[in-house]
CSV table of C-alpha atoms and ligand atoms in Angstrom, one decimal:
chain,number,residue,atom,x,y,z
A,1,UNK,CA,41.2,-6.6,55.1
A,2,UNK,CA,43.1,-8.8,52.6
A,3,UNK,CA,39.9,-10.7,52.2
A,4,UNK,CA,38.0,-8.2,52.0
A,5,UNK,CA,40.4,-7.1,49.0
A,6,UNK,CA,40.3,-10.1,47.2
A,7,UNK,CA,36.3,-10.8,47.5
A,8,UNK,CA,36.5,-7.0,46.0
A,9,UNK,CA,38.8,-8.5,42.8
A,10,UNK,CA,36.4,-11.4,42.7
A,11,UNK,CA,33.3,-9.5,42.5
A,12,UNK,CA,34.9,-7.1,39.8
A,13,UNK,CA,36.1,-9.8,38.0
A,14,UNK,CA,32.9,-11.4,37.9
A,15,UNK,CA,30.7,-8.5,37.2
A,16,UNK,CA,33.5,-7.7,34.1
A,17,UNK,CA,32.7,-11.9,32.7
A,18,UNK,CA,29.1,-11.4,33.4
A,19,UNK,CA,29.6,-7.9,31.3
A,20,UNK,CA,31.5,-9.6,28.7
A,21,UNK,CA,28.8,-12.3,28.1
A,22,UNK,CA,25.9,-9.4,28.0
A,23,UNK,CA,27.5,-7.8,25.1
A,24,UNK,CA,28.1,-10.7,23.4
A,25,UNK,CA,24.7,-12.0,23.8
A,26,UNK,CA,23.6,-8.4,22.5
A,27,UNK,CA,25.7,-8.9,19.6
A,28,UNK,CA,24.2,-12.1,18.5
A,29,UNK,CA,20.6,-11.1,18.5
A,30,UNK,CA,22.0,-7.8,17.2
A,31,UNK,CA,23.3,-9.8,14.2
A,32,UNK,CA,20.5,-10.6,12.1
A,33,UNK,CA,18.2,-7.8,13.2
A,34,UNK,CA,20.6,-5.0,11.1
A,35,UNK,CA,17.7,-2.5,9.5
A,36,UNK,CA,17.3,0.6,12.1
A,37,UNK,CA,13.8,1.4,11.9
A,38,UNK,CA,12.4,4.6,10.4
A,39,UNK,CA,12.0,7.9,12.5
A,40,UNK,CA,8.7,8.6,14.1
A,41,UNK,CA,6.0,11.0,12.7
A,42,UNK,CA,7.0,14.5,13.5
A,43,UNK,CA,3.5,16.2,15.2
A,44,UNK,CA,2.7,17.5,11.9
A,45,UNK,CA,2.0,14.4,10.2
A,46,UNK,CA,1.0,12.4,13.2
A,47,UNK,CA,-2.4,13.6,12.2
A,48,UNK,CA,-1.7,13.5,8.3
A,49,UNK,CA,-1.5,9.4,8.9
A,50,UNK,CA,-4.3,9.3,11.4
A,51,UNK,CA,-6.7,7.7,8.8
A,52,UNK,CA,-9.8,9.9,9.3
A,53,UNK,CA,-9.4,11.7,5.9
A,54,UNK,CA,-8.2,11.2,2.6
A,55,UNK,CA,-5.3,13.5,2.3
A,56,UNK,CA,-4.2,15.7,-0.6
A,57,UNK,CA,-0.6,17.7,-0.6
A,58,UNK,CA,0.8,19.5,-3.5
A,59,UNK,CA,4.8,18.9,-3.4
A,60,UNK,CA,5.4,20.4,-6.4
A,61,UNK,CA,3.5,23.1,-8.8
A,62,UNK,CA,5.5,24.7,-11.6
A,63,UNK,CA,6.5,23.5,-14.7
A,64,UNK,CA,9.4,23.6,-16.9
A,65,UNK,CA,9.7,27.6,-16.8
A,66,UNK,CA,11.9,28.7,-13.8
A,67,UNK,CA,10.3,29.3,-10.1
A,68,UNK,CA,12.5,29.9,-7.3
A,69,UNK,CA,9.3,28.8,-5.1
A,70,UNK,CA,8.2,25.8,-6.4
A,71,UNK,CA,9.1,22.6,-7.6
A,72,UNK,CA,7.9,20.9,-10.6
A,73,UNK,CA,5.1,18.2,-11.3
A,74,UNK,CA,4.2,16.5,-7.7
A,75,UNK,CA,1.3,15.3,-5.5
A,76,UNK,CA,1.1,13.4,-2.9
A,77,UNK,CA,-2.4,11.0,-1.7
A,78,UNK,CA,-2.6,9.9,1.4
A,79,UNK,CA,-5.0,7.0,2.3
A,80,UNK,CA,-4.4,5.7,6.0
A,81,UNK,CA,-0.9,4.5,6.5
A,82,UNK,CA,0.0,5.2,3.2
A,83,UNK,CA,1.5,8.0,0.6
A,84,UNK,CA,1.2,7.1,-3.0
A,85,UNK,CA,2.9,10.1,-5.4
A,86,UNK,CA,1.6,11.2,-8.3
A,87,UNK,CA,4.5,12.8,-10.7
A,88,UNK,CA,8.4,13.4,-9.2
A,89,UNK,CA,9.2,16.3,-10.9
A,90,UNK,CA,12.8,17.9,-10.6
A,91,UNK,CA,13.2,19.9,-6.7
A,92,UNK,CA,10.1,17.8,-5.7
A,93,UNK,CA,11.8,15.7,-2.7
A,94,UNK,CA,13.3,18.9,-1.4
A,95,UNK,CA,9.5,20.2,-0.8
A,96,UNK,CA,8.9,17.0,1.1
A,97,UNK,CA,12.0,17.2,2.9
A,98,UNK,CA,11.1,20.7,4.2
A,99,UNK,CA,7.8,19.1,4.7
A,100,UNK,CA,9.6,16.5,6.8
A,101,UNK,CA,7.6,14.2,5.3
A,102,UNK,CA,8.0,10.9,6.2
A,103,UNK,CA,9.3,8.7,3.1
A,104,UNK,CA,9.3,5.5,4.3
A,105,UNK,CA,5.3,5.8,4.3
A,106,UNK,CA,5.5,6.3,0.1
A,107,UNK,CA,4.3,2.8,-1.2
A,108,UNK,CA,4.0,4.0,-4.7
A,109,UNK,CA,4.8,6.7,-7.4
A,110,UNK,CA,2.1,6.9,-10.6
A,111,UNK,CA,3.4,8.8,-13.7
A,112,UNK,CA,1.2,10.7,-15.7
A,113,UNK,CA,3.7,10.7,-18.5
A,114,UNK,CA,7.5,11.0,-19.4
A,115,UNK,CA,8.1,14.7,-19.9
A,116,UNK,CA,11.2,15.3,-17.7
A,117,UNK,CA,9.3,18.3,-15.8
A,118,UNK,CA,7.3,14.9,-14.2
A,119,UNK,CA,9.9,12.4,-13.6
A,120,UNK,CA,13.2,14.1,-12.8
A,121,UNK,CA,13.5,13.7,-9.3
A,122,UNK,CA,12.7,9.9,-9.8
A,123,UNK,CA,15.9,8.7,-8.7
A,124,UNK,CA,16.2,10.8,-5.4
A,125,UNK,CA,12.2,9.5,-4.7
A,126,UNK,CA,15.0,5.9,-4.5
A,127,UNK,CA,17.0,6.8,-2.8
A,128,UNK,CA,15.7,9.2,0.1
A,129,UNK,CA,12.7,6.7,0.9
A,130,UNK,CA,15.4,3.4,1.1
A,131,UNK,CA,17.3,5.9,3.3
A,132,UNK,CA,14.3,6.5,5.2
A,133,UNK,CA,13.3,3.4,5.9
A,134,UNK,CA,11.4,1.8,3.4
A,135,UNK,CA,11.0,-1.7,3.1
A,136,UNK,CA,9.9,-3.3,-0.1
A,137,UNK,CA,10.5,-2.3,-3.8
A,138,UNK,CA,9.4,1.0,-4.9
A,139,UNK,CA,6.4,0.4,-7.2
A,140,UNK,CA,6.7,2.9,-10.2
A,141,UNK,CA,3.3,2.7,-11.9
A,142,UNK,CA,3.2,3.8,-16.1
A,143,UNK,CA,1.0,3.1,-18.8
A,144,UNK,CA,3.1,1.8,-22.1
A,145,UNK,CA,7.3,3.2,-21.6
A,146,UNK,CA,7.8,2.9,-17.9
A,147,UNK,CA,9.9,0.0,-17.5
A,148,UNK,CA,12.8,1.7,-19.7
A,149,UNK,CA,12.3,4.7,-17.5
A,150,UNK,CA,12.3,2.6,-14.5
A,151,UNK,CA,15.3,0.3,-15.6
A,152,UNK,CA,17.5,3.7,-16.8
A,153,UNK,CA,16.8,5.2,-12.9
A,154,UNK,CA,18.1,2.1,-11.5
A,155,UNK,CA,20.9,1.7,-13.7
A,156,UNK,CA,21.9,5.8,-12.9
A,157,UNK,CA,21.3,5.4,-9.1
A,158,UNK,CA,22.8,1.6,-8.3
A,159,UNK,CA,25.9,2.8,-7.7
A,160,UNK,CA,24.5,5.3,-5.1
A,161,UNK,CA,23.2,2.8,-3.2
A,162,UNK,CA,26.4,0.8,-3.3
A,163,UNK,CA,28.1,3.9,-1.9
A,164,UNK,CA,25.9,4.8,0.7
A,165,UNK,CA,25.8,1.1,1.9
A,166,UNK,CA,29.9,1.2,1.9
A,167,UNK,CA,29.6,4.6,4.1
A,168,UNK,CA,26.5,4.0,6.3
A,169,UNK,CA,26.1,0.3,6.2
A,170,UNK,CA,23.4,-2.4,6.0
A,171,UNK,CA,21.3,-0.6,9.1
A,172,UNK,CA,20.6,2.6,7.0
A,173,UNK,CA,20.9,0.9,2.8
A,174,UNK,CA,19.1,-2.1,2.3
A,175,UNK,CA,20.4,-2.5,-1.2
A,176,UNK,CA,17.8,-4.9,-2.0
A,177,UNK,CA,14.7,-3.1,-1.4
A,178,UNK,CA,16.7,-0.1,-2.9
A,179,UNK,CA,15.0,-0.5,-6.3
A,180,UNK,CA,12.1,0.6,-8.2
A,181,UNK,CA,9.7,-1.5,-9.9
A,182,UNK,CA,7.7,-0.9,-12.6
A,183,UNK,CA,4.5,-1.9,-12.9
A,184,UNK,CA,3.1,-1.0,-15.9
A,185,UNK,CA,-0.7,-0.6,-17.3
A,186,UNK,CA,-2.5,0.5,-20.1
A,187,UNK,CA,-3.0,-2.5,-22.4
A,188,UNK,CA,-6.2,-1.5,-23.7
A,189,UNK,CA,-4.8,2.2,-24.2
A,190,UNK,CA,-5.0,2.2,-28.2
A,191,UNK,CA,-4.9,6.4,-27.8
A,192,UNK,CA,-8.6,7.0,-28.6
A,193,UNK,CA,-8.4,9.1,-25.0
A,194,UNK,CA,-11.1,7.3,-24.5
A,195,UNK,CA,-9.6,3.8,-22.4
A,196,UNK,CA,-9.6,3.9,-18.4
A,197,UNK,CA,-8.1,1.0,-16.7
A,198,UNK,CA,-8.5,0.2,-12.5
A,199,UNK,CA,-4.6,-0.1,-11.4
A,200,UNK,CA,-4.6,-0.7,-8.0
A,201,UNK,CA,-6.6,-2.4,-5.1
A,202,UNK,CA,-5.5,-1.9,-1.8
A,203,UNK,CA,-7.8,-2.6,1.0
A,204,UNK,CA,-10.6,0.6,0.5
A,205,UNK,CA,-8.2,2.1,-1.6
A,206,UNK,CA,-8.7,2.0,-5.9
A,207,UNK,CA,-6.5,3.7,-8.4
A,208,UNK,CA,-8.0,3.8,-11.9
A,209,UNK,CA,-5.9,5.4,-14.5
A,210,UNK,CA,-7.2,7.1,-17.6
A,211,UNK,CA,-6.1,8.5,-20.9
A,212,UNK,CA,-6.0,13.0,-21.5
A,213,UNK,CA,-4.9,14.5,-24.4
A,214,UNK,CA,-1.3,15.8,-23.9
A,215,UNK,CA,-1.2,15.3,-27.7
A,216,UNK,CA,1.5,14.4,-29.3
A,217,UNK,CA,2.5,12.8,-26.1
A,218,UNK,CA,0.9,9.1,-25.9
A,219,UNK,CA,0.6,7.7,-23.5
A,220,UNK,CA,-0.4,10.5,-21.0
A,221,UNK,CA,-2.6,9.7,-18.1
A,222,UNK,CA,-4.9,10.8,-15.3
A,223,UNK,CA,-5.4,8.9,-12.3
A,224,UNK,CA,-8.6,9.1,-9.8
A,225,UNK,CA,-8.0,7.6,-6.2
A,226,UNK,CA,-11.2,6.4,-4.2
A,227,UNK,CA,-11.1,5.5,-0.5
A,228,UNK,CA,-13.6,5.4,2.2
A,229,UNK,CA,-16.3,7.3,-0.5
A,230,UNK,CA,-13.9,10.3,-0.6
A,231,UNK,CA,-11.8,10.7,-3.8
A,232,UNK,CA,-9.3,13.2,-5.8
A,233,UNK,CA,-8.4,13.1,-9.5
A,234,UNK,CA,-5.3,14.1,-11.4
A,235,UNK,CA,-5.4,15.8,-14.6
A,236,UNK,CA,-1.9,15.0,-15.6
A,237,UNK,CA,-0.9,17.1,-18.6
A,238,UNK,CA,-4.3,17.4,-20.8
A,239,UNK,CA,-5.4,20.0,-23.0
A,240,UNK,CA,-9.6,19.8,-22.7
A,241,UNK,CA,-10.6,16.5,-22.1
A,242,UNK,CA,-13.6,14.3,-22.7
A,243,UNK,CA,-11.8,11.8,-20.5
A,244,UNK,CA,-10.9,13.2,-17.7
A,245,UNK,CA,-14.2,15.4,-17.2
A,246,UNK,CA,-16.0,11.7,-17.3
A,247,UNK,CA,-13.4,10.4,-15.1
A,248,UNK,CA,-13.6,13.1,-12.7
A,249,UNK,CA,-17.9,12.6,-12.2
A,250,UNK,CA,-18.5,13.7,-8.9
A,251,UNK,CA,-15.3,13.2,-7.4
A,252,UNK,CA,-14.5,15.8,-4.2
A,253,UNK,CA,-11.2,17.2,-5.6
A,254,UNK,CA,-10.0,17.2,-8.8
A,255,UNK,CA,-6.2,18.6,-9.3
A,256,UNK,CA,-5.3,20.2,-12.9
A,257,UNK,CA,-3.0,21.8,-14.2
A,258,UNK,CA,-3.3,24.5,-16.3
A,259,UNK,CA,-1.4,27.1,-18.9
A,260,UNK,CA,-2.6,30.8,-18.8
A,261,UNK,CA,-3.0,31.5,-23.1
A,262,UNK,CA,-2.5,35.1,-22.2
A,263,UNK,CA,0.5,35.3,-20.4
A,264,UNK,CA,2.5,33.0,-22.5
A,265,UNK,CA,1.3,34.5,-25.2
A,266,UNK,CA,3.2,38.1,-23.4
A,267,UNK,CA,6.2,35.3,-23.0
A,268,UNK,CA,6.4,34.3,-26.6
A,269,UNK,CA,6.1,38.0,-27.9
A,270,UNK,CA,9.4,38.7,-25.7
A,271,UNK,CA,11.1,36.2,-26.5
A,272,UNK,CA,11.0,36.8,-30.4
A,273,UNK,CA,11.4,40.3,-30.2
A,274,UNK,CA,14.6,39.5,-27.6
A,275,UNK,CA,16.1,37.4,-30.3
A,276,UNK,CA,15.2,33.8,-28.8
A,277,UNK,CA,13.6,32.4,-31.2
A,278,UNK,CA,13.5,28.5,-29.6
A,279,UNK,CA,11.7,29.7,-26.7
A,280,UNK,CA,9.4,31.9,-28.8
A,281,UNK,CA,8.5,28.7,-30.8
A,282,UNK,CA,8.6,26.3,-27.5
A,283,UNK,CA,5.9,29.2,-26.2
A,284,UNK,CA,3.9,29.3,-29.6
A,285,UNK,CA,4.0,25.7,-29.4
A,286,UNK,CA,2.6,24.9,-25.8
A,287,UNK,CA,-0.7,25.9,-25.5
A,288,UNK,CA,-2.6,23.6,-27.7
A,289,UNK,CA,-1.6,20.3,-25.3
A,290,UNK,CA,-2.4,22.4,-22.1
A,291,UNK,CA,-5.8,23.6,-20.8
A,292,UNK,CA,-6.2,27.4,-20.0
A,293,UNK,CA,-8.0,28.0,-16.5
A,294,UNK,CA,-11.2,28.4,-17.7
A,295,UNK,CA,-11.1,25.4,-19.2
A,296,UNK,CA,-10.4,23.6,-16.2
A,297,UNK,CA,-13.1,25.3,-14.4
A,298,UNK,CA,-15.5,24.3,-17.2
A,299,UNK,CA,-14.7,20.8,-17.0
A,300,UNK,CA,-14.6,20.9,-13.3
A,301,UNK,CA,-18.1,22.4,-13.0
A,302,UNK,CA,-19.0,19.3,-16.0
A,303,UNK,CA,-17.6,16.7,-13.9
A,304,UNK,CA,-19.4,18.4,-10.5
A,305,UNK,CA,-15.9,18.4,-8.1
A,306,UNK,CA,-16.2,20.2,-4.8
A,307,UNK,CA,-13.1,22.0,-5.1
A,308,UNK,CA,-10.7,22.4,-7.8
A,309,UNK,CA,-7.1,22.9,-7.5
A,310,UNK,CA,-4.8,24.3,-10.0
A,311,UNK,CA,-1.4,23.5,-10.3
A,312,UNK,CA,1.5,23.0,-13.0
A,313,UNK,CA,1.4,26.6,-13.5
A,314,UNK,CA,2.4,28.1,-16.8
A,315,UNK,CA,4.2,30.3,-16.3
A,316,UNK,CA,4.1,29.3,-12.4
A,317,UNK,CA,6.3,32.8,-11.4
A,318,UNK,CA,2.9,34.9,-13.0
A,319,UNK,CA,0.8,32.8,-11.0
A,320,UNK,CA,-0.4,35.5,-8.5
A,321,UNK,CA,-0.9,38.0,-11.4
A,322,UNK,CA,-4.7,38.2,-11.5
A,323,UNK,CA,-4.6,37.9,-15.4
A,324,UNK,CA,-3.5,34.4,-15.1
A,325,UNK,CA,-6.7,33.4,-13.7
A,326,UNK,CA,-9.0,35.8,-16.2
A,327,UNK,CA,-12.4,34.7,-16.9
A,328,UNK,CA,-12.4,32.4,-14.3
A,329,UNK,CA,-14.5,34.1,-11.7
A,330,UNK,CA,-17.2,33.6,-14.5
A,331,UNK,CA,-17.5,30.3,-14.9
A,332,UNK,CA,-16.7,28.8,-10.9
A,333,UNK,CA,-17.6,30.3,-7.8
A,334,UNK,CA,-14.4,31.6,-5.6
A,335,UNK,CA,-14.7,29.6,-2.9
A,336,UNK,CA,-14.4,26.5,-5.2
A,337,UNK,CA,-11.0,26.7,-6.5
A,338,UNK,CA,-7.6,27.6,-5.3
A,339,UNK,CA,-4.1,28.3,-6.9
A,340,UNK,CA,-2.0,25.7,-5.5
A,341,UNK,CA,1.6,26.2,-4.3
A,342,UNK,CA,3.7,23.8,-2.7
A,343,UNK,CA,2.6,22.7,0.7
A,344,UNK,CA,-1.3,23.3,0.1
A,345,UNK,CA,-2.6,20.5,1.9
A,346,UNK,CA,-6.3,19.5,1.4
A,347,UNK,CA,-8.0,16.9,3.4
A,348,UNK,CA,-11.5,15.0,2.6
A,349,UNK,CA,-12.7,13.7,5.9
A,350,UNK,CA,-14.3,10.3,6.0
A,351,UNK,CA,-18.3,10.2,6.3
A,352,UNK,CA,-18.5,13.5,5.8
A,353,UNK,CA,-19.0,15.9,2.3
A,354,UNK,CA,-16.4,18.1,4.1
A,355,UNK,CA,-13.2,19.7,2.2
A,356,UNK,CA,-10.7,21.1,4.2
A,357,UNK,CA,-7.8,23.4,3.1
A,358,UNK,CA,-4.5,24.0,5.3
A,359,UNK,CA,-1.0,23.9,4.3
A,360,UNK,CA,2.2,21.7,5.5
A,361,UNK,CA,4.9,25.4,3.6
A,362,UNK,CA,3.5,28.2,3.6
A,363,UNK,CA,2.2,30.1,0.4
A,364,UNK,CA,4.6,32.1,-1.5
A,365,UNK,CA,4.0,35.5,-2.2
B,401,ZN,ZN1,3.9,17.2,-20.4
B,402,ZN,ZN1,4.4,19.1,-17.5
């Protein structure tokens, strides 16, 4: 019995030094490996990452003008593993958020311009995608401007990082992927809006940006995306543009925004007759550096797109008023355009002329 007792002790005491060594073993190859890897997919983008389609999803569709619905400038490609963003206007992560979009997948943001309706939400983009998981640098692709945009959201958000890093540690903030990096284009821009530069190769994928006219504002860009013989292009903010209907030939999708003459027109009348005259002026002032949606589906019919989407909405709340979209049914078939909202997703399967349209939120009323 008392041998029994003590080959008991033995054994415990064994199995507690052979316990103790485990854990310490786990600890040192813990050690170095201190990055927790990124959640997996949720079902509903399993198949958004799948890689048989080009992918399109709006994450953001108004415009400075208040929308309780929608978020500002934002649109997400998707070309096989990755998510390249086009625009992070303010409220725009939230939509991907509700999305539960995955941002460690983003591997680069492309700015049309620097109005703050396109780049507020910059600095969350930072820092939800290095919470997320994300690797490398953010690249923050600009024509001529975009490294002091760049430099002033890093500066803002450093500290953030440092915080979270203090809070969560180094398995959740990797404070030196944390920043963006700007990578800017647009040499040969002289602001003829003429000038269209290729930006990116990756693999099958090509970005070429382009000049529009968002006059006085220079530089303002488009960008077209190619992969797999499916592509999308991005009007940026453009009134009518000789540019972007060349750089849009025969592409599947191209997404525009648009300002609806009429109903700001209604706006600015208000205004002045409510006694606000600076937003009667900012309204009198607008529509000559925005296209109306008949021009969009004029240049969209010029270029030959499948399927044109509308989005940056002015005013975004009158979007579902049929006078916003006067004259339209005119010029473009029905069937080949669409008001966007936040969460329309398009996809452009590959080897196919197909053009799918389903949605990741559903559409506001
Ligand atoms: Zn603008
Ligand atoms: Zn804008």
């Amino acid at each position: 019995m008392k041998r029994h007792h003590t080959l008991l002790i033995a054994a415990f005491l064994a199995a507690l030094a052979a316990t103790a060594c485990a854990s310490q073993a786990v600890e040192h190859a813990m050690a170095p490996v201190a990055v927790l890897p990124p959640a997996p997919l949720n079902p509903a983008m399993t198949e958004v990452f799948d890689g048989k389609a080009l992918r399109i999803i709006l994450c953001g569709t108004s415009s400075p003008l208040p929308d309780p619905n929608r978020a500002k400038a934002c649109t997400i490609v998707v070309a096989g593993a990755n998510a390249y963003v086009v625009d992070t206007g303010p409220e725009s992560w939230e939509q991907l958020a509700r999305m539960q979009f995955p941002g460690s997948r983003i591997a680069g943001v492309f700015l049309t311009h620097y109005h703050s309706d396109h780049i507020g939400d910059l600095g969350e983009f930072r820092m939800q995608t290095m919470v997320a998981g994300r690797s490398e640098m953010l690249p923050v692709y600009g024509a001529h401007g975009v490294k002091a945009i760049v430099d002033g959201f890093n500066t803002a958000y450093e500290e953030d990082a440092r915080l979270r890093l203090a809070h969560h540690g180094a398995g959740v903030v990797n404070v030196k992927t944390s920043p963006l990096i700007a990578r800017e284009f647009g040499a040969g821009f002289k602001g003829e809006l003429t000038a269209e530069e290729v930006i990116l190769r990756d693999g099958d994928l090509k970005v070429t940006a382009f000049e529009v006219d968002h006059d006085p504002i220079r530089p303002a860009v488009g960008y077209r995306f190619d992969w797999k013989g499916r592509s999308v292009v991005l009007s940026g903010d453009t009134a009518v543009s000789a540019n972007l209907a060349e750089n849009a030939k025969a592409a599947d999708v191209l997404v525009s925004e648009s300002l609806s003459p009429a109903m700001i027109s209604l706006v600015q009348k208000q205004m002045a007759g409510g006694g606000n005259p600076r937003i009667a002026k900012i309204m009198g002032d607008i529509p000559d550096y925005h296209v109306s949606p008949v021009d969009a589906a004029k240049m969209a019919n010029e270029a030959g797109v499948k399927l044109l989407v509308y989005t940056h909405h002015i005013p975004s709340i009158q979007v579902s008023n049929p006078m916003y979209f006067a004259g339209v049914a005119a010029v473009r078939p029905a069937d080949q355009w669409v008001a966007g909202w936040d969460g329309l997703r398009v996809d452009l399967p590959i080897g196919t002329n197909e053009v799918k349209q389903g949605e990741l939120l559903p559409k506001p009323n």
